[in-house]
PDB file of C-alpha atoms in Angstrom:
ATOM      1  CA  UNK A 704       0.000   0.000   0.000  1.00 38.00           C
ATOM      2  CA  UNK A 705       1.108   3.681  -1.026  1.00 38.00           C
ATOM      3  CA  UNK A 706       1.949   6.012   1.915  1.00 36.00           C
ATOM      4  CA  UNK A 707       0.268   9.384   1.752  1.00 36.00           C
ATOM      5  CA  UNK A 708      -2.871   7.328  -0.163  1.00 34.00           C
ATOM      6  CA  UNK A 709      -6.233   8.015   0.620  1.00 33.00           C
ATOM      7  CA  UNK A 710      -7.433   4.417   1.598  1.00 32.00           C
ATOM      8  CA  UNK A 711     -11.303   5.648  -0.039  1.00 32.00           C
ATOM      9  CA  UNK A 712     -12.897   7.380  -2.894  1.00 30.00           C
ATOM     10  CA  UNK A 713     -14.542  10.522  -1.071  1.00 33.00           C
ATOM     11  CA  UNK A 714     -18.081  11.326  -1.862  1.00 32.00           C
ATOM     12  CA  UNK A 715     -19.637  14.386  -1.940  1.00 31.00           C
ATOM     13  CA  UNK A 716     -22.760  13.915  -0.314  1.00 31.00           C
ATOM     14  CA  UNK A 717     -26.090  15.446  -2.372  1.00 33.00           C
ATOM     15  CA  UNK A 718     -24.123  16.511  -4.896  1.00 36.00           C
ATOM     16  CA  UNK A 719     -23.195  13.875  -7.204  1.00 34.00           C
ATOM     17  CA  UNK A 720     -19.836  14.402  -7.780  1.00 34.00           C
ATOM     18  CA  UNK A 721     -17.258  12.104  -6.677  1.00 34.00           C
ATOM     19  CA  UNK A 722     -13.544  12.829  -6.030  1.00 37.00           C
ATOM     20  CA  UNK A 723     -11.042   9.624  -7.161  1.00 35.00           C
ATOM     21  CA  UNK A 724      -8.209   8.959  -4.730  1.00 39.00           C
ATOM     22  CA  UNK A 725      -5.972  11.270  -6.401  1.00 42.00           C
ATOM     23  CA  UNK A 726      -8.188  13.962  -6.454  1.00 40.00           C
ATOM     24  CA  UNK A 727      -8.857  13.781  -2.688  1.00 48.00           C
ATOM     25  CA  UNK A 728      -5.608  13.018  -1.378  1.00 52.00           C
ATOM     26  CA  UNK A 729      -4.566  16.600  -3.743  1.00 51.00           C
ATOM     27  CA  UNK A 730      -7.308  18.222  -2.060  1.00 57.00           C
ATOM     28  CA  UNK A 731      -6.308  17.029   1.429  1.00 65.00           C
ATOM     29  CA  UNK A 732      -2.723  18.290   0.866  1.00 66.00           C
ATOM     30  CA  UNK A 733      -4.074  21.662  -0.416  1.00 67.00           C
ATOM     31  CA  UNK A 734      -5.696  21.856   2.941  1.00 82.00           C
ATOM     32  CA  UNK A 735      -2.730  20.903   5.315  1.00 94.00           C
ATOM     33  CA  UNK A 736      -3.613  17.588   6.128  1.00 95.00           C
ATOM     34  CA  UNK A 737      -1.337  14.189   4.783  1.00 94.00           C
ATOM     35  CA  UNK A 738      -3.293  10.661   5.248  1.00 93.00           C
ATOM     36  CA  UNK A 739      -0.760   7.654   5.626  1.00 94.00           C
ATOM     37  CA  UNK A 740      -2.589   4.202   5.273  1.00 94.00           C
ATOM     38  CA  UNK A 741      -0.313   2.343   8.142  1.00 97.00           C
ATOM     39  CA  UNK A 742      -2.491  -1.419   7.240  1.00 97.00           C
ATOM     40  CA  UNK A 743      -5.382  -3.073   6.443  1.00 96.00           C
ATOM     41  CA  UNK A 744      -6.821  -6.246   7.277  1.00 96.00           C
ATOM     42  CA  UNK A 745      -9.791  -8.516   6.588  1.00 97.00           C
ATOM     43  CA  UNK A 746     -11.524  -9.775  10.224  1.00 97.00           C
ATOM     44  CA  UNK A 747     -12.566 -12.803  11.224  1.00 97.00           C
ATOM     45  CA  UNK A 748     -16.113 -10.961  11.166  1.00 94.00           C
ATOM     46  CA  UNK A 749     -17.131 -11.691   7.274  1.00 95.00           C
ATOM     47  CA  UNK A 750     -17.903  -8.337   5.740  1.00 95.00           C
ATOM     48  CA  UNK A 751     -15.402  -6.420   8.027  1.00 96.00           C
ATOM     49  CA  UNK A 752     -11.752  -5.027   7.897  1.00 97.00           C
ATOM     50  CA  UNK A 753      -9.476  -3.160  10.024  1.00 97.00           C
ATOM     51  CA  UNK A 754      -7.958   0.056   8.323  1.00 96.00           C
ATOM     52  CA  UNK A 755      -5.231   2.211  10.822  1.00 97.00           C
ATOM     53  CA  UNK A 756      -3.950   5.413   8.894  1.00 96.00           C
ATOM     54  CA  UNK A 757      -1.881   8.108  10.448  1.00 97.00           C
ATOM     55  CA  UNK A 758      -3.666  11.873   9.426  1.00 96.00           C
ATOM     56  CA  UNK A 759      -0.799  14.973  10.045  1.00 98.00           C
ATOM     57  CA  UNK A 760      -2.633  18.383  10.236  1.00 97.00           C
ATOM     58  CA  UNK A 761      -1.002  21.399   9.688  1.00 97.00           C
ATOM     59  CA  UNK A 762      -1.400  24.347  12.240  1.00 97.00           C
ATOM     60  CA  UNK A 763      -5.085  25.796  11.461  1.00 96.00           C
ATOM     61  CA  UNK A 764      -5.936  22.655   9.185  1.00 97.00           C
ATOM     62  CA  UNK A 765      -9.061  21.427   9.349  1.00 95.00           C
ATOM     63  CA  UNK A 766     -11.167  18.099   7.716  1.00 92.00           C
ATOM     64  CA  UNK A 767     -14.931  19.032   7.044  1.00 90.00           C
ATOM     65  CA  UNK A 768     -17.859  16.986   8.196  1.00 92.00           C
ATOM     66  CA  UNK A 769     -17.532  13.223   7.492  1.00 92.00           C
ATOM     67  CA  UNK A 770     -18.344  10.135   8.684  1.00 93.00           C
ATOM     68  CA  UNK A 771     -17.485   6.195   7.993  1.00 93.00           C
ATOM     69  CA  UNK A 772     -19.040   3.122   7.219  1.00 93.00           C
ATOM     70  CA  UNK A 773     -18.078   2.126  10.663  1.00 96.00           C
ATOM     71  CA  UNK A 774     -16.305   2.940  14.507  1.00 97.00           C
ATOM     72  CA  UNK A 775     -13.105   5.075  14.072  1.00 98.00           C
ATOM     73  CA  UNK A 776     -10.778   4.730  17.238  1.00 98.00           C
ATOM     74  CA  UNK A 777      -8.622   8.043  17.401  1.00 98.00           C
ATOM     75  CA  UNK A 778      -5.593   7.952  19.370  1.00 98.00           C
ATOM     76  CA  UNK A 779      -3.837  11.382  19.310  1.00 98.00           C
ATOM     77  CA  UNK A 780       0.319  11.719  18.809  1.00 98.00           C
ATOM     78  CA  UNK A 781       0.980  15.343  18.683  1.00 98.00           C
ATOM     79  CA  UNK A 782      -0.628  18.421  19.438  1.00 98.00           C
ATOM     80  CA  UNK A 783      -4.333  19.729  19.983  1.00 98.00           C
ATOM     81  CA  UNK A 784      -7.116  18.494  17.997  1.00 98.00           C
ATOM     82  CA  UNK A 785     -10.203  19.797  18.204  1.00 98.00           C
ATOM     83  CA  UNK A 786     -13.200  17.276  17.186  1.00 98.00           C
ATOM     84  CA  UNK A 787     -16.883  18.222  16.522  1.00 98.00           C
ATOM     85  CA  UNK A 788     -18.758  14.987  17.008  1.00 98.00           C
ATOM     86  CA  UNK A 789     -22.356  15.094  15.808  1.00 97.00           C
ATOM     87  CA  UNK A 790     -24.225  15.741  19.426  1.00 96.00           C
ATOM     88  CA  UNK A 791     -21.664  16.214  21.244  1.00 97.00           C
ATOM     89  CA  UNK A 792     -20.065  19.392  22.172  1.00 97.00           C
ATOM     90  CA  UNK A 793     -16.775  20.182  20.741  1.00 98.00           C
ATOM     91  CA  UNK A 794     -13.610  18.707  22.337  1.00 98.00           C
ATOM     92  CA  UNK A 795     -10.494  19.661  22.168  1.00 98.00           C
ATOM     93  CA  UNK A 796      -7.970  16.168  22.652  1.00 98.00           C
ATOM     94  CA  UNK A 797      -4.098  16.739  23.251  1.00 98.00           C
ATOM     95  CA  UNK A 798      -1.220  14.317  22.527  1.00 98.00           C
ATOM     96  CA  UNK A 799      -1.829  11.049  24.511  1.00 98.00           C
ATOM     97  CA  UNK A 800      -5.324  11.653  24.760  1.00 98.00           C
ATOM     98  CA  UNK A 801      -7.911   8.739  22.445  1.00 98.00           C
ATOM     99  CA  UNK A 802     -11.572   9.116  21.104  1.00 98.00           C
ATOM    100  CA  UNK A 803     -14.105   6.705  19.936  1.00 98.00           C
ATOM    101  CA  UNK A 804     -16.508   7.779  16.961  1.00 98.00           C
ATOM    102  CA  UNK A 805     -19.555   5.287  16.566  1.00 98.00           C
ATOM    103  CA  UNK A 806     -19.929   4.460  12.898  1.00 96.00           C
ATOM    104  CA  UNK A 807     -21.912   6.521  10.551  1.00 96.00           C
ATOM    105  CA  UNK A 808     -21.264   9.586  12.845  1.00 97.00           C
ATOM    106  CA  UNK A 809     -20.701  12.868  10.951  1.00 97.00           C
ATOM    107  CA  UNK A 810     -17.651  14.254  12.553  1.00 97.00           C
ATOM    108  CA  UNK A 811     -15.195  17.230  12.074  1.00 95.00           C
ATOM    109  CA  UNK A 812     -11.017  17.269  13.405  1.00 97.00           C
ATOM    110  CA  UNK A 813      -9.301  20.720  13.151  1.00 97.00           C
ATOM    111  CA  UNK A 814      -5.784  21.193  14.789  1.00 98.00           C
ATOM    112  CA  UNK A 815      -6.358  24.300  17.134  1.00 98.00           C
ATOM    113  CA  UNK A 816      -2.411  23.986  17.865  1.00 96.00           C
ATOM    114  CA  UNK A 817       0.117  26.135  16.461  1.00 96.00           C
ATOM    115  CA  UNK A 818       2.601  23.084  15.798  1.00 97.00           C
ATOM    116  CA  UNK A 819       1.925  19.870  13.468  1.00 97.00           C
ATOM    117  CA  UNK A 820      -1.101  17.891  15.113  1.00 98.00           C
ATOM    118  CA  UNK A 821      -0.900  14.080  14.205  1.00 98.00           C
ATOM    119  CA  UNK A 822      -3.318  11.135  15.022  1.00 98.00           C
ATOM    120  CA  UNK A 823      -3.590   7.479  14.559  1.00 98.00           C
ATOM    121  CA  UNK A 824      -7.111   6.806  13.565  1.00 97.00           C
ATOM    122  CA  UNK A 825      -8.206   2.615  13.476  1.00 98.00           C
ATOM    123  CA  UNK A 826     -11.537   2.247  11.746  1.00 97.00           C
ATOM    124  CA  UNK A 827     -13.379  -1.139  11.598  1.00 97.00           C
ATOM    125  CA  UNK A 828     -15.668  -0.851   8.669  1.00 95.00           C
ATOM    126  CA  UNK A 829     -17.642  -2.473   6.083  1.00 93.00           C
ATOM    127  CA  UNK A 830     -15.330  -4.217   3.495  1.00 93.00           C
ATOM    128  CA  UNK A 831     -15.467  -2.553   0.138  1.00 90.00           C
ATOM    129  CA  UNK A 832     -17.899   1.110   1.191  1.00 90.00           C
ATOM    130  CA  UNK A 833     -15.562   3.557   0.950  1.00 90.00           C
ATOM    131  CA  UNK A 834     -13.859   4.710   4.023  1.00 90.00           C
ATOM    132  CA  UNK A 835     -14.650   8.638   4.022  1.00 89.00           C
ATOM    133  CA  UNK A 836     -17.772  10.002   3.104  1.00 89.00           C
ATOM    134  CA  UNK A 837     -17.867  13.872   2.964  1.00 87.00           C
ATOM    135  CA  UNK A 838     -21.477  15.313   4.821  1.00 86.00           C
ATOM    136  CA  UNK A 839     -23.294  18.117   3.054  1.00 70.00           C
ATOM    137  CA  UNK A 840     -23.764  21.300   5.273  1.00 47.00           C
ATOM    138  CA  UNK A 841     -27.083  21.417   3.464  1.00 34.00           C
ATOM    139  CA  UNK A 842     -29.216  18.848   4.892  1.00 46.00           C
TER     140      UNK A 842
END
């Protein structure tokens, strides 16, 4: 597997249009952030894999609304990361400090630092959906 790949094709939700891996992972980078897939691995649960990817923020970056096609498990490395978590108030979560996302959540992640912010994010999802779905602010 590529480093700095997008693991999913995102999808623009409402809209129609959909991004191909390239596309995103050049619209990621235009926005600060660098995606590393780390693995992934079918389970012994048919249907399911494990995908663990390492996401690198620049100071002030931010990833929009999105949610995936199952838990996320967010363990953060460096820095502050602020995460708006659909019913939830936002939360800022420093180095050392983990999350859990429920799947299908819409979620946001913005690095409120003024250094690099870095996570490890380990998603068990539905083999084959794509791993990132972008939310419409219009709903």
């Amino acid at each position: 597997m590529k480093a700095r790949q997008v693991g999913a094709i995102l999808l623009i939700a409402g809209s129609g249009i959909v991004l191909n891996t390239s596309q995103a992972q050049q619209q990621m980078e235009m926005h600060g952030i660098t995606r590393t897939d780390l693995q992934r691995h079918d389970l012994s649960i048919p249907g399911q894999e494990a995908v663990q990817t390492r996401v690198d923020f620049a100071p002030g970056a931010a990833f929009s609304m999105h949610r995936h096609p199952g838990e996320e498990i967010v363990y953060v490395l460096e820095g502050s990361i602020e995460y708006e978590v659909e019913g939830q108030p936002p939360q800022i979560i420093n180095a050392g400090g983990v999350l859990f996302i429920p799947a299908m959540v819409p979620h946001a992640a913005k690095n409120v630092g003024n250094v690099t912010a870095a996570e490890v994010g380990t998603y068990v999802v539905e083999k084959g959906k794509p791993l990132v779905e972008l939310v419409s602010e219009i709903r």
